[in-house]
Amino acid sequence: PDVPELQARLSVCRACPRLLRWREEVAVTGRRAAFADEPYWGRPGPSFGDPDAEVLLVGLAPAANGTNRTGRMFTGDSSGDFLWAALHRAGFAALATSVGAGDGQALTGMRIVAAVRCAPPANKPTGAERAACEPWLRRDLELAAPRLRAVLALGSIGWDAALSAARGLGWEVPRPKPRFGHAAEVVLRTADGRPVRLVGSYHVSPHNTYTKRLTPEMLDEVLLGLRRPA
Ligand code: SF4
């Protein structure tokens, strides 16, 4: 499949009963007062960005009132505000903010995906849900593979999902399993032997950014480093 076909298939995925209930419940009865008049997406979050990307950014999962509302990755919540400003500074994003369809936002050289595509309660997917969603990440990696130079994993769940999806595709993954950390980096090899860098960054969640565990400068450094060859 190509990217649009993959998105179409993903948009009707109903593999996780708990997340299916939650994404729809939030969309119908659980809306934040501020968004009471807005239509909610209420479906799996599609990837966003350049179909010919050389960098795949792997997030954790849509936020209930963020991507689950706007239908765009990292859009409509404070994690996204932090991330888009950095992506713009690094030259990947056309704009420093992302509001939703029709705002003119676009990514060049990067596509954003997630380890889990439906909003989980308390932002915590179960192990079974992470496993159920991994095949979608595998397909995205496979589609990107011919041009892929780097995968940026935000947080340990994104890191583990990327490693596991790469292994599932028969890519060479270092052993023992590389450990996640901010600016951690390993080289994976695609099935035809091409190197792909896997780079880690602390997640852009408010928990990390408000406490300054992740600062704009730390994220800038990781993003600028993505342009280096493997
Ligand atoms: Fe499907 Fe992934 Fe959503 Fe589960 S989390 S229902 S596997 S898209």
PDB file of N, CA and C and ligand atoms in Angstrom, residues 10 13-16 19 23 44 116-118 129 132-133 136, ligand 1:
ATOM      1  N   LEU A  10      -6.154   2.017   8.446  1.00  0.00           N
ATOM      2  CA  LEU A  10      -6.000   2.312   9.875  1.00  0.00           C
ATOM      3  C   LEU A  10      -7.264   2.961  10.439  1.00  0.00           C
ATOM      4  N   CYS A  13      -9.705   0.641  12.044  1.00  0.00           N
ATOM      5  CA  CYS A  13      -9.235  -0.415  12.944  1.00  0.00           C
ATOM      6  C   CYS A  13     -10.047  -0.396  14.247  1.00  0.00           C
ATOM      7  N   ARG A  14     -10.479  -1.584  14.660  1.00  0.00           N
ATOM      8  CA  ARG A  14     -11.268  -1.712  15.886  1.00  0.00           C
ATOM      9  C   ARG A  14     -10.702  -2.836  16.757  1.00  0.00           C
ATOM     10  N   ALA A  15      -9.369  -3.007  16.683  1.00  0.00           N
ATOM     11  CA  ALA A  15      -8.761  -4.173  17.338  1.00  0.00           C
ATOM     12  C   ALA A  15      -8.760  -4.105  18.863  1.00  0.00           C
ATOM     13  N   CYS A  16      -8.812  -2.907  19.455  1.00  0.00           N
ATOM     14  CA  CYS A  16      -8.683  -2.794  20.912  1.00  0.00           C
ATOM     15  C   CYS A  16      -9.999  -2.312  21.529  1.00  0.00           C
ATOM     16  N   LEU A  19      -9.883   0.785  23.955  1.00  0.00           N
ATOM     17  CA  LEU A  19      -9.541   2.065  23.323  1.00  0.00           C
ATOM     18  C   LEU A  19     -10.648   2.524  22.385  1.00  0.00           C
ATOM     19  N   ARG A  23     -12.087   6.176  22.934  1.00  0.00           N
ATOM     20  CA  ARG A  23     -11.941   7.233  21.919  1.00  0.00           C
ATOM     21  C   ARG A  23     -13.309   7.766  21.513  1.00  0.00           C
ATOM     22  N   PRO A  44      -8.724   6.236  15.111  1.00  0.00           N
ATOM     23  CA  PRO A  44      -7.265   6.121  15.209  1.00  0.00           C
ATOM     24  C   PRO A  44      -6.589   7.346  14.576  1.00  0.00           C
ATOM     25  N   VAL A 116       0.996   3.748  19.531  1.00  0.00           N
ATOM     26  CA  VAL A 116      -0.406   3.330  19.681  1.00  0.00           C
ATOM     27  C   VAL A 116      -1.245   4.429  19.034  1.00  0.00           C
ATOM     28  N   ARG A 117      -2.187   4.058  18.197  1.00  0.00           N
ATOM     29  CA  ARG A 117      -2.859   5.077  17.367  1.00  0.00           C
ATOM     30  C   ARG A 117      -4.191   5.574  17.927  1.00  0.00           C
ATOM     31  N   CYS A 118      -4.674   4.937  19.000  1.00  0.00           N
ATOM     32  CA  CYS A 118      -5.921   5.424  19.601  1.00  0.00           C
ATOM     33  C   CYS A 118      -5.630   5.952  20.999  1.00  0.00           C
ATOM     34  N   GLU A 129      -2.430  -3.745  24.149  1.00  0.00           N
ATOM     35  CA  GLU A 129      -2.783  -2.715  23.159  1.00  0.00           C
ATOM     36  C   GLU A 129      -1.550  -2.279  22.364  1.00  0.00           C
ATOM     37  N   ALA A 132      -0.967  -4.973  19.930  1.00  0.00           N
ATOM     38  CA  ALA A 132      -1.982  -5.006  18.856  1.00  0.00           C
ATOM     39  C   ALA A 132      -1.719  -3.928  17.820  1.00  0.00           C
ATOM     40  N   CYS A 133      -1.161  -2.787  18.253  1.00  0.00           N
ATOM     41  CA  CYS A 133      -0.981  -1.668  17.335  1.00  0.00           C
ATOM     42  C   CYS A 133       0.355  -1.715  16.589  1.00  0.00           C
ATOM     43  N   TRP A 136       0.793  -1.707  12.694  1.00  0.00           N
ATOM     44  CA  TRP A 136       0.617  -0.450  11.955  1.00  0.00           C
ATOM     45  C   TRP A 136       1.943   0.292  11.850  1.00  0.00           C
TER      46      TRP A 136
HETATM   47 FE1  SF4 B   1      -6.329  -0.461  16.117  1.00  0.00          FE
HETATM   48 FE2  SF4 B   1      -4.092   0.541  17.152  1.00  0.00          FE
HETATM   49 FE3  SF4 B   1      -6.428   1.669  17.697  1.00  0.00          FE
HETATM   50 FE4  SF4 B   1      -5.822  -0.718  18.730  1.00  0.00          FE
HETATM   51  S1  SF4 B   1      -4.766   1.233  19.173  1.00  0.00           S
HETATM   52  S2  SF4 B   1      -7.777  -0.114  17.786  1.00  0.00           S
HETATM   53  S3  SF4 B   1      -4.638  -1.633  17.041  1.00  0.00           S
HETATM   54  S4  SF4 B   1      -5.451   1.557  15.690  1.00  0.00           S
END
